Amino acid sequence: MASAIVFKSDRFGGVLVDMAEQTCTNLDDFFRHIKEAIVEWKNADKRGLWITVQTEQSSLIPKLTDLGFDFHHAKPGLVCLTKWLPENIPNHIPGYANHFLGVGGFVVNTLGQLLVIREQYHVKNNIATWKLPGGLADAGEEISETAIREVLEETGVETEFVCVIGYRHMHNYRHGCSDFYHVCLLKPLTTEIRPCPLEIAECKWMDLEEYEAADSIADVNKYIVRKYRDIISTGNFIGVDKVLSFDKKLLQNVYSVHAGSKLA
């Protein structure tokens, strides 16, 4: 019965079950209860059923798949399985996250020089290109925070966020996922370079003209340089504002064009 199962309901009519929260320690009893609960939840017009299983309980997975559960996503320490309950409605359970979010820092000093790096694998594989410092956003991290953190970690240069210059969207990336790559304009607060020895082979300030003219620079990076020049000449840029969320419980970052504004 459902009362023997510890669960939560979501706002979409779904049921969330976490195996770590269950008080029933006898597995035979638990699976008897979950079978009864599935019938009750169906009769109550519940929709998606989600069960989170920790690594130490992974032996339960075959029994859950026998009940019609299928894998939804996994990450270190757990796997989540789902089951769609309505028989007369198509399965509307959303797929798991399918994008990576990378962020690059476009750091220009007062001499008009761009902060660029060559990673260790560039040197080992004899790749001549210079790229922008950056990396993947951590969970819960704002785009601006990622740019500032990655630039500091890779180059030792402290910066502050100015605006977003643009972003690239591509598909069939790592593990078949799509990829966003945002480039943020950052203002350097320090100029001394202290590259990370584990990741970075070389790091330097390079004249923008030299960078833009180099054959080895990726076309998308040359495009970003042109957009940076447009920002400087027009005053139009992608800025960020704090706007209340739909439930008015928190402020969220909204990025939009700021026309003819003065950069901070």
PDB file of C-alpha atoms in Angstrom:
ATOM      1  CA  MET A   1       0.000   0.000   0.000  1.00  0.00           C
ATOM      2  CA  ALA A   2       1.099   3.584  -0.657  1.00  0.00           C
ATOM      3  CA  SER A   3       1.085   4.462   3.052  1.00  0.00           C
ATOM      4  CA  ALA A   4       3.935   2.005   3.613  1.00  0.00           C
ATOM      5  CA  ILE A   5       6.083   3.797   1.024  1.00  0.00           C
ATOM      6  CA  VAL A   6       7.843   7.057   1.851  1.00  0.00           C
ATOM      7  CA  PHE A   7       7.203   9.357  -1.125  1.00  0.00           C
ATOM      8  CA  LYS A   8       6.644  12.929  -2.225  1.00  0.00           C
ATOM      9  CA  SER A   9       4.338  14.354  -4.879  1.00  0.00           C
ATOM     10  CA  ASP A  10       5.475  16.901  -7.430  1.00  0.00           C
ATOM     11  CA  ARG A  11       3.441  19.677  -9.065  1.00  0.00           C
ATOM     12  CA  PHE A  12       3.120  17.692 -12.292  1.00  0.00           C
ATOM     13  CA  GLY A  13       1.150  14.859 -10.728  1.00  0.00           C
ATOM     14  CA  GLY A  14       4.229  12.720 -10.285  1.00  0.00           C
ATOM     15  CA  VAL A  15       5.419  10.573  -7.400  1.00  0.00           C
ATOM     16  CA  LEU A  16       9.004  10.697  -6.097  1.00  0.00           C
ATOM     17  CA  VAL A  17      10.415   7.724  -4.191  1.00  0.00           C
ATOM     18  CA  ASP A  18      13.930   7.737  -2.744  1.00  0.00           C
ATOM     19  CA  MET A  19      15.172   4.340  -1.620  1.00  0.00           C
ATOM     20  CA  ALA A  20      17.438   6.020   0.952  1.00  0.00           C
ATOM     21  CA  GLU A  21      14.345   7.322   2.773  1.00  0.00           C
ATOM     22  CA  GLN A  22      12.430   4.048   3.026  1.00  0.00           C
ATOM     23  CA  THR A  23      11.695   2.656   6.484  1.00  0.00           C
ATOM     24  CA  CYS A  24      10.722  -0.823   5.277  1.00  0.00           C
ATOM     25  CA  THR A  25      13.909  -2.883   5.531  1.00  0.00           C
ATOM     26  CA  ASN A  26      12.479  -6.180   4.313  1.00  0.00           C
ATOM     27  CA  LEU A  27      12.842  -6.184   0.537  1.00  0.00           C
ATOM     28  CA  ASP A  28      10.039  -8.675  -0.078  1.00  0.00           C
ATOM     29  CA  ASP A  29       7.689  -6.467   1.938  1.00  0.00           C
ATOM     30  CA  PHE A  30       8.889  -3.356   0.122  1.00  0.00           C
ATOM     31  CA  PHE A  31       8.211  -4.792  -3.330  1.00  0.00           C
ATOM     32  CA  ARG A  32       4.802  -6.025  -2.214  1.00  0.00           C
ATOM     33  CA  HIS A  33       4.020  -2.519  -0.965  1.00  0.00           C
ATOM     34  CA  ILE A  34       5.325  -0.807  -4.112  1.00  0.00           C
ATOM     35  CA  LYS A  35       3.147  -3.057  -6.310  1.00  0.00           C
ATOM     36  CA  GLU A  36       0.100  -2.137  -4.228  1.00  0.00           C
ATOM     37  CA  ALA A  37       1.100   1.539  -4.265  1.00  0.00           C
ATOM     38  CA  ILE A  38       1.394   1.576  -8.063  1.00  0.00           C
ATOM     39  CA  VAL A  39      -2.234   0.425  -8.303  1.00  0.00           C
ATOM     40  CA  GLU A  40      -3.323   3.112  -5.812  1.00  0.00           C
ATOM     41  CA  TRP A  41      -1.378   5.853  -7.599  1.00  0.00           C
ATOM     42  CA  LYS A  42      -2.860   4.811 -10.938  1.00  0.00           C
ATOM     43  CA  ASN A  43      -6.361   5.008  -9.491  1.00  0.00           C
ATOM     44  CA  ALA A  44      -5.499   8.448  -8.078  1.00  0.00           C
ATOM     45  CA  ASP A  45      -4.521   9.626 -11.595  1.00  0.00           C
ATOM     46  CA  LYS A  46      -0.864  10.002 -10.736  1.00  0.00           C
ATOM     47  CA  ARG A  47       1.406  10.225 -13.762  1.00  0.00           C
ATOM     48  CA  GLY A  48       5.168   9.806 -13.665  1.00  0.00           C
ATOM     49  CA  LEU A  49       6.717   7.607 -10.983  1.00  0.00           C
ATOM     50  CA  TRP A  50      10.362   8.289 -10.149  1.00  0.00           C
ATOM     51  CA  ILE A  51      12.544   6.018  -8.001  1.00  0.00           C
ATOM     52  CA  THR A  52      16.071   6.985  -6.946  1.00  0.00           C
ATOM     53  CA  VAL A  53      18.374   4.086  -6.120  1.00  0.00           C
ATOM     54  CA  GLN A  54      21.744   4.575  -4.435  1.00  0.00           C
ATOM     55  CA  THR A  55      24.827   2.590  -5.485  1.00  0.00           C
ATOM     56  CA  GLU A  56      24.710   0.338  -2.426  1.00  0.00           C
ATOM     57  CA  GLN A  57      21.126  -0.641  -3.339  1.00  0.00           C
ATOM     58  CA  SER A  58      21.799  -1.340  -7.014  1.00  0.00           C
ATOM     59  CA  SER A  59      20.837  -5.001  -6.577  1.00  0.00           C
ATOM     60  CA  LEU A  60      17.211  -3.771  -6.492  1.00  0.00           C
ATOM     61  CA  ILE A  61      17.331  -2.517 -10.079  1.00  0.00           C
ATOM     62  CA  PRO A  62      16.441  -5.829 -11.827  1.00  0.00           C
ATOM     63  CA  LYS A  63      13.307  -6.171  -9.680  1.00  0.00           C
ATOM     64  CA  LEU A  64      12.311  -2.584 -10.487  1.00  0.00           C
ATOM     65  CA  THR A  65      12.742  -3.143 -14.217  1.00  0.00           C
ATOM     66  CA  ASP A  66      10.553  -6.254 -13.867  1.00  0.00           C
ATOM     67  CA  LEU A  67       7.844  -3.871 -12.600  1.00  0.00           C
ATOM     68  CA  GLY A  68       8.123  -1.754 -15.735  1.00  0.00           C
ATOM     69  CA  PHE A  69      10.631   0.849 -14.578  1.00  0.00           C
ATOM     70  CA  ASP A  70      13.244   2.080 -17.034  1.00  0.00           C
ATOM     71  CA  PHE A  71      16.471   4.057 -16.626  1.00  0.00           C
ATOM     72  CA  HIS A  72      16.166   7.837 -16.779  1.00  0.00           C
ATOM     73  CA  HIS A  73      19.555   9.127 -15.646  1.00  0.00           C
ATOM     74  CA  ALA A  74      22.554   8.281 -13.535  1.00  0.00           C
ATOM     75  CA  LYS A  75      25.341  10.147 -11.799  1.00  0.00           C
ATOM     76  CA  PRO A  76      27.978   9.138  -9.256  1.00  0.00           C
ATOM     77  CA  GLY A  77      26.238   7.518  -6.309  1.00  0.00           C
ATOM     78  CA  LEU A  78      22.773   6.976  -7.755  1.00  0.00           C
ATOM     79  CA  VAL A  79      20.541   6.019 -10.644  1.00  0.00           C
ATOM     80  CA  CYS A  80      16.996   7.239 -11.254  1.00  0.00           C
ATOM     81  CA  LEU A  81      14.345   5.038 -12.847  1.00  0.00           C
ATOM     82  CA  THR A  82      10.891   6.050 -14.064  1.00  0.00           C
ATOM     83  CA  LYS A  83       7.546   4.478 -14.868  1.00  0.00           C
ATOM     84  CA  TRP A  84       4.672   6.180 -16.689  1.00  0.00           C
ATOM     85  CA  LEU A  85       1.377   5.254 -15.009  1.00  0.00           C
ATOM     86  CA  PRO A  86      -1.493   6.444 -17.307  1.00  0.00           C
ATOM     87  CA  GLU A  87      -2.398   3.893 -19.962  1.00  0.00           C
ATOM     88  CA  ASN A  88      -4.434   6.252 -22.165  1.00  0.00           C
ATOM     89  CA  ILE A  89      -1.985   9.188 -22.229  1.00  0.00           C
ATOM     90  CA  PRO A  90       1.396   9.217 -24.025  1.00  0.00           C
ATOM     91  CA  ASN A  91       4.477   9.266 -21.805  1.00  0.00           C
ATOM     92  CA  HIS A  92       5.314  12.896 -21.008  1.00  0.00           C
ATOM     93  CA  ILE A  93       8.263  12.289 -18.678  1.00  0.00           C
ATOM     94  CA  PRO A  94      10.944  14.731 -19.878  1.00  0.00           C
ATOM     95  CA  GLY A  95      14.325  13.433 -20.915  1.00  0.00           C
ATOM     96  CA  TYR A  96      17.371  14.109 -18.780  1.00  0.00           C
ATOM     97  CA  ALA A  97      19.701  17.072 -19.339  1.00  0.00           C
ATOM     98  CA  ASN A  98      21.066  16.905 -22.884  1.00  0.00           C
ATOM     99  CA  HIS A  99      23.383  19.920 -23.079  1.00  0.00           C
ATOM    100  CA  PHE A 100      26.822  20.831 -21.817  1.00  0.00           C
ATOM    101  CA  LEU A 101      27.437  24.452 -20.835  1.00  0.00           C
ATOM    102  CA  GLY A 102      30.913  25.794 -21.489  1.00  0.00           C
ATOM    103  CA  VAL A 103      32.030  29.354 -20.793  1.00  0.00           C
ATOM    104  CA  GLY A 104      35.027  31.260 -22.108  1.00  0.00           C
ATOM    105  CA  GLY A 105      36.525  34.432 -20.668  1.00  0.00           C
ATOM    106  CA  PHE A 106      37.332  37.239 -23.124  1.00  0.00           C
ATOM    107  CA  VAL A 107      39.736  39.346 -21.066  1.00  0.00           C
ATOM    108  CA  VAL A 108      41.165  42.514 -22.625  1.00  0.00           C
ATOM    109  CA  ASN A 109      43.651  44.727 -20.788  1.00  0.00           C
ATOM    110  CA  THR A 110      44.134  48.491 -21.108  1.00  0.00           C
ATOM    111  CA  LEU A 111      46.675  47.934 -23.900  1.00  0.00           C
ATOM    112  CA  GLY A 112      44.084  46.199 -26.061  1.00  0.00           C
ATOM    113  CA  GLN A 113      45.649  42.782 -25.520  1.00  0.00           C
ATOM    114  CA  LEU A 114      43.668  39.567 -25.151  1.00  0.00           C
ATOM    115  CA  LEU A 115      44.421  36.929 -22.517  1.00  0.00           C
ATOM    116  CA  VAL A 116      44.984  33.614 -24.332  1.00  0.00           C
ATOM    117  CA  ILE A 117      46.166  30.126 -23.437  1.00  0.00           C
ATOM    118  CA  ARG A 118      47.554  26.935 -24.907  1.00  0.00           C
ATOM    119  CA  GLU A 119      46.521  23.856 -23.002  1.00  0.00           C
ATOM    120  CA  GLN A 120      48.891  21.004 -22.201  1.00  0.00           C
ATOM    121  CA  TYR A 121      47.253  18.728 -24.764  1.00  0.00           C
ATOM    122  CA  HIS A 122      47.823  21.403 -27.446  1.00  0.00           C
ATOM    123  CA  VAL A 123      51.570  21.159 -26.914  1.00  0.00           C
ATOM    124  CA  LYS A 124      51.642  17.362 -26.605  1.00  0.00           C
ATOM    125  CA  ASN A 125      49.713  17.008 -29.870  1.00  0.00           C
ATOM    126  CA  ASN A 126      51.593  19.823 -31.629  1.00  0.00           C
ATOM    127  CA  ILE A 127      48.462  21.977 -31.985  1.00  0.00           C
ATOM    128  CA  ALA A 128      49.411  25.587 -32.641  1.00  0.00           C
ATOM    129  CA  THR A 129      46.138  27.285 -31.716  1.00  0.00           C
ATOM    130  CA  TRP A 130      45.639  29.803 -28.926  1.00  0.00           C
ATOM    131  CA  LYS A 131      42.268  29.721 -27.198  1.00  0.00           C
ATOM    132  CA  LEU A 132      40.335  31.617 -24.564  1.00  0.00           C
ATOM    133  CA  PRO A 133      40.559  30.438 -20.963  1.00  0.00           C
ATOM    134  CA  GLY A 134      37.376  28.733 -19.848  1.00  0.00           C
ATOM    135  CA  GLY A 135      35.638  25.478 -19.081  1.00  0.00           C
ATOM    136  CA  LEU A 136      32.402  23.781 -18.098  1.00  0.00           C
ATOM    137  CA  ALA A 137      29.974  25.381 -15.669  1.00  0.00           C
ATOM    138  CA  ASP A 138      29.498  23.607 -12.363  1.00  0.00           C
ATOM    139  CA  ALA A 139      25.997  22.710 -11.193  1.00  0.00           C
ATOM    140  CA  GLY A 140      24.243  25.790  -9.797  1.00  0.00           C
ATOM    141  CA  GLU A 141      26.899  28.160 -11.150  1.00  0.00           C
ATOM    142  CA  GLU A 142      26.030  31.326 -13.071  1.00  0.00           C
ATOM    143  CA  ILE A 143      27.643  31.919 -16.471  1.00  0.00           C
ATOM    144  CA  SER A 144      29.508  34.945 -15.126  1.00  0.00           C
ATOM    145  CA  GLU A 145      30.777  32.961 -12.137  1.00  0.00           C
ATOM    146  CA  THR A 146      32.079  30.200 -14.394  1.00  0.00           C
ATOM    147  CA  ALA A 147      33.992  32.655 -16.569  1.00  0.00           C
ATOM    148  CA  ILE A 148      35.600  34.392 -13.590  1.00  0.00           C
ATOM    149  CA  ARG A 149      36.476  31.104 -11.861  1.00  0.00           C
ATOM    150  CA  GLU A 150      37.931  29.427 -14.938  1.00  0.00           C
ATOM    151  CA  VAL A 151      40.064  32.438 -15.888  1.00  0.00           C
ATOM    152  CA  LEU A 152      41.457  32.611 -12.359  1.00  0.00           C
ATOM    153  CA  GLU A 153      42.119  28.864 -12.168  1.00  0.00           C
ATOM    154  CA  GLU A 154      43.817  28.662 -15.560  1.00  0.00           C
ATOM    155  CA  THR A 155      45.708  31.971 -15.708  1.00  0.00           C
ATOM    156  CA  GLY A 156      45.845  33.408 -12.188  1.00  0.00           C
ATOM    157  CA  VAL A 157      44.272  36.658 -13.443  1.00  0.00           C
ATOM    158  CA  GLU A 158      41.442  38.086 -11.332  1.00  0.00           C
ATOM    159  CA  THR A 159      38.527  39.562 -13.265  1.00  0.00           C
ATOM    160  CA  GLU A 160      35.018  40.925 -13.005  1.00  0.00           C
ATOM    161  CA  PHE A 161      32.062  40.279 -15.307  1.00  0.00           C
ATOM    162  CA  VAL A 162      31.092  42.930 -17.862  1.00  0.00           C
ATOM    163  CA  CYS A 163      28.705  41.294 -20.333  1.00  0.00           C
ATOM    164  CA  VAL A 164      28.093  38.342 -22.634  1.00  0.00           C
ATOM    165  CA  ILE A 165      29.573  38.802 -26.099  1.00  0.00           C
ATOM    166  CA  GLY A 166      27.744  35.843 -27.634  1.00  0.00           C
ATOM    167  CA  TYR A 167      27.351  32.097 -27.583  1.00  0.00           C
ATOM    168  CA  ARG A 168      27.752  29.124 -29.874  1.00  0.00           C
ATOM    169  CA  HIS A 169      25.276  26.234 -30.001  1.00  0.00           C
ATOM    170  CA  MET A 170      26.387  22.931 -31.548  1.00  0.00           C
ATOM    171  CA  HIS A 171      25.099  19.363 -31.629  1.00  0.00           C
ATOM    172  CA  ASN A 172      26.466  15.807 -31.555  1.00  0.00           C
ATOM    173  CA  TYR A 173      29.074  16.851 -29.020  1.00  0.00           C
ATOM    174  CA  ARG A 174      30.432  14.738 -26.171  1.00  0.00           C
ATOM    175  CA  HIS A 175      28.346  11.585 -25.494  1.00  0.00           C
ATOM    176  CA  GLY A 176      25.953  12.685 -28.249  1.00  0.00           C
ATOM    177  CA  CYS A 177      24.803  15.731 -26.283  1.00  0.00           C
ATOM    178  CA  SER A 178      24.534  19.287 -27.566  1.00  0.00           C
ATOM    179  CA  ASP A 179      26.789  22.072 -26.326  1.00  0.00           C
ATOM    180  CA  PHE A 180      26.433  25.734 -25.438  1.00  0.00           C
ATOM    181  CA  TYR A 181      29.600  27.829 -25.357  1.00  0.00           C
ATOM    182  CA  HIS A 182      29.103  31.308 -23.911  1.00  0.00           C
ATOM    183  CA  VAL A 183      31.839  33.929 -24.151  1.00  0.00           C
ATOM    184  CA  CYS A 184      31.868  36.576 -21.427  1.00  0.00           C
ATOM    185  CA  LEU A 185      33.677  39.890 -21.605  1.00  0.00           C
ATOM    186  CA  LEU A 186      35.667  40.251 -18.393  1.00  0.00           C
ATOM    187  CA  LYS A 187      37.544  43.213 -17.003  1.00  0.00           C
ATOM    188  CA  PRO A 188      40.962  42.295 -15.575  1.00  0.00           C
ATOM    189  CA  LEU A 189      41.523  43.356 -11.978  1.00  0.00           C
ATOM    190  CA  THR A 190      45.092  42.037 -12.053  1.00  0.00           C
ATOM    191  CA  THR A 191      47.464  41.475 -14.964  1.00  0.00           C
ATOM    192  CA  GLU A 192      50.144  39.143 -13.608  1.00  0.00           C
ATOM    193  CA  ILE A 193      49.891  35.724 -15.251  1.00  0.00           C
ATOM    194  CA  ARG A 194      50.230  32.636 -13.057  1.00  0.00           C
ATOM    195  CA  PRO A 195      49.155  29.710 -15.266  1.00  0.00           C
ATOM    196  CA  CYS A 196      47.946  26.419 -13.838  1.00  0.00           C
ATOM    197  CA  PRO A 197      50.831  23.962 -14.423  1.00  0.00           C
ATOM    198  CA  LEU A 198      48.512  20.955 -14.627  1.00  0.00           C
ATOM    199  CA  GLU A 199      46.310  22.265 -17.441  1.00  0.00           C
ATOM    200  CA  ILE A 200      48.054  25.187 -19.130  1.00  0.00           C
ATOM    201  CA  ALA A 201      51.255  24.969 -21.174  1.00  0.00           C
ATOM    202  CA  GLU A 202      51.428  28.650 -22.142  1.00  0.00           C
ATOM    203  CA  CYS A 203      49.527  31.803 -21.306  1.00  0.00           C
ATOM    204  CA  LYS A 204      50.081  35.369 -22.473  1.00  0.00           C
ATOM    205  CA  TRP A 205      48.594  38.718 -23.405  1.00  0.00           C
ATOM    206  CA  MET A 206      48.311  38.896 -27.207  1.00  0.00           C
ATOM    207  CA  ASP A 207      47.479  41.920 -29.366  1.00  0.00           C
ATOM    208  CA  LEU A 208      43.932  41.589 -30.668  1.00  0.00           C
ATOM    209  CA  GLU A 209      45.081  42.244 -34.235  1.00  0.00           C
ATOM    210  CA  GLU A 210      47.643  39.445 -34.014  1.00  0.00           C
ATOM    211  CA  TYR A 211      45.093  37.049 -32.562  1.00  0.00           C
ATOM    212  CA  GLU A 212      42.469  37.845 -35.174  1.00  0.00           C
ATOM    213  CA  ALA A 213      44.963  37.476 -38.045  1.00  0.00           C
ATOM    214  CA  ALA A 214      46.429  34.131 -36.965  1.00  0.00           C
ATOM    215  CA  ASP A 215      45.562  31.212 -39.266  1.00  0.00           C
ATOM    216  CA  SER A 216      45.427  28.764 -36.365  1.00  0.00           C
ATOM    217  CA  ILE A 217      42.653  30.584 -34.492  1.00  0.00           C
ATOM    218  CA  ALA A 218      39.182  29.017 -34.719  1.00  0.00           C
ATOM    219  CA  ASP A 219      36.677  30.889 -36.880  1.00  0.00           C
ATOM    220  CA  VAL A 220      34.226  31.158 -34.005  1.00  0.00           C
ATOM    221  CA  ASN A 221      36.871  32.930 -31.900  1.00  0.00           C
ATOM    222  CA  LYS A 222      37.612  35.366 -34.723  1.00  0.00           C
ATOM    223  CA  TYR A 223      33.881  35.998 -34.944  1.00  0.00           C
ATOM    224  CA  ILE A 224      33.807  36.755 -31.212  1.00  0.00           C
ATOM    225  CA  VAL A 225      36.605  39.302 -31.696  1.00  0.00           C
ATOM    226  CA  ARG A 226      34.507  41.076 -34.335  1.00  0.00           C
ATOM    227  CA  LYS A 227      31.482  41.085 -32.033  1.00  0.00           C
ATOM    228  CA  TYR A 228      33.653  42.522 -29.251  1.00  0.00           C
ATOM    229  CA  ARG A 229      34.631  45.371 -31.561  1.00  0.00           C
ATOM    230  CA  ASP A 230      30.939  45.921 -32.364  1.00  0.00           C
ATOM    231  CA  ILE A 231      30.169  46.188 -28.657  1.00  0.00           C
ATOM    232  CA  ILE A 232      32.877  48.799 -28.179  1.00  0.00           C
ATOM    233  CA  SER A 233      31.756  50.848 -31.196  1.00  0.00           C
ATOM    234  CA  THR A 234      27.964  50.663 -30.729  1.00  0.00           C
ATOM    235  CA  GLY A 235      27.483  50.288 -26.989  1.00  0.00           C
ATOM    236  CA  ASN A 236      25.080  47.381 -27.619  1.00  0.00           C
ATOM    237  CA  PHE A 237      25.764  44.305 -25.498  1.00  0.00           C
ATOM    238  CA  ILE A 238      24.095  41.355 -23.797  1.00  0.00           C
ATOM    239  CA  GLY A 239      23.741  42.312 -20.160  1.00  0.00           C
ATOM    240  CA  VAL A 240      22.155  40.620 -17.185  1.00  0.00           C
ATOM    241  CA  ASP A 241      19.294  41.776 -14.959  1.00  0.00           C
ATOM    242  CA  LYS A 242      17.700  40.292 -11.863  1.00  0.00           C
ATOM    243  CA  VAL A 243      14.044  39.344 -12.441  1.00  0.00           C
ATOM    244  CA  LEU A 244      11.635  37.589 -10.084  1.00  0.00           C
ATOM    245  CA  SER A 245      10.980  33.918 -10.813  1.00  0.00           C
ATOM    246  CA  PHE A 246       7.481  32.710 -11.761  1.00  0.00           C
ATOM    247  CA  ASP A 247       6.669  31.893  -8.125  1.00  0.00           C
ATOM    248  CA  LYS A 248       8.193  35.206  -6.961  1.00  0.00           C
ATOM    249  CA  LYS A 249      10.383  33.387  -4.448  1.00  0.00           C
ATOM    250  CA  LEU A 250      13.792  34.245  -5.866  1.00  0.00           C
ATOM    251  CA  LEU A 251      15.620  36.515  -8.253  1.00  0.00           C
ATOM    252  CA  GLN A 252      16.929  34.922 -11.417  1.00  0.00           C
ATOM    253  CA  ASN A 253      19.390  36.173 -14.014  1.00  0.00           C
ATOM    254  CA  VAL A 254      17.858  37.202 -17.341  1.00  0.00           C
ATOM    255  CA  TYR A 255      20.235  38.024 -20.203  1.00  0.00           C
ATOM    256  CA  SER A 256      19.084  40.502 -22.843  1.00  0.00           C
ATOM    257  CA  VAL A 257      20.361  43.157 -25.240  1.00  0.00           C
ATOM    258  CA  HIS A 258      21.210  46.494 -23.632  1.00  0.00           C
ATOM    259  CA  ALA A 259      21.094  48.978 -26.484  1.00  0.00           C
ATOM    260  CA  GLY A 260      23.398  51.971 -26.579  1.00  0.00           C
ATOM    261  CA  SER A 261      24.413  51.504 -22.959  1.00  0.00           C
ATOM    262  CA  LYS A 262      27.770  52.287 -21.463  1.00  0.00           C
ATOM    263  CA  LEU A 263      29.795  49.289 -20.381  1.00  0.00           C
ATOM    264  CA  ALA A 264      30.694  49.171 -16.708  1.00  0.00           C
TER     265      ALA A 264
END
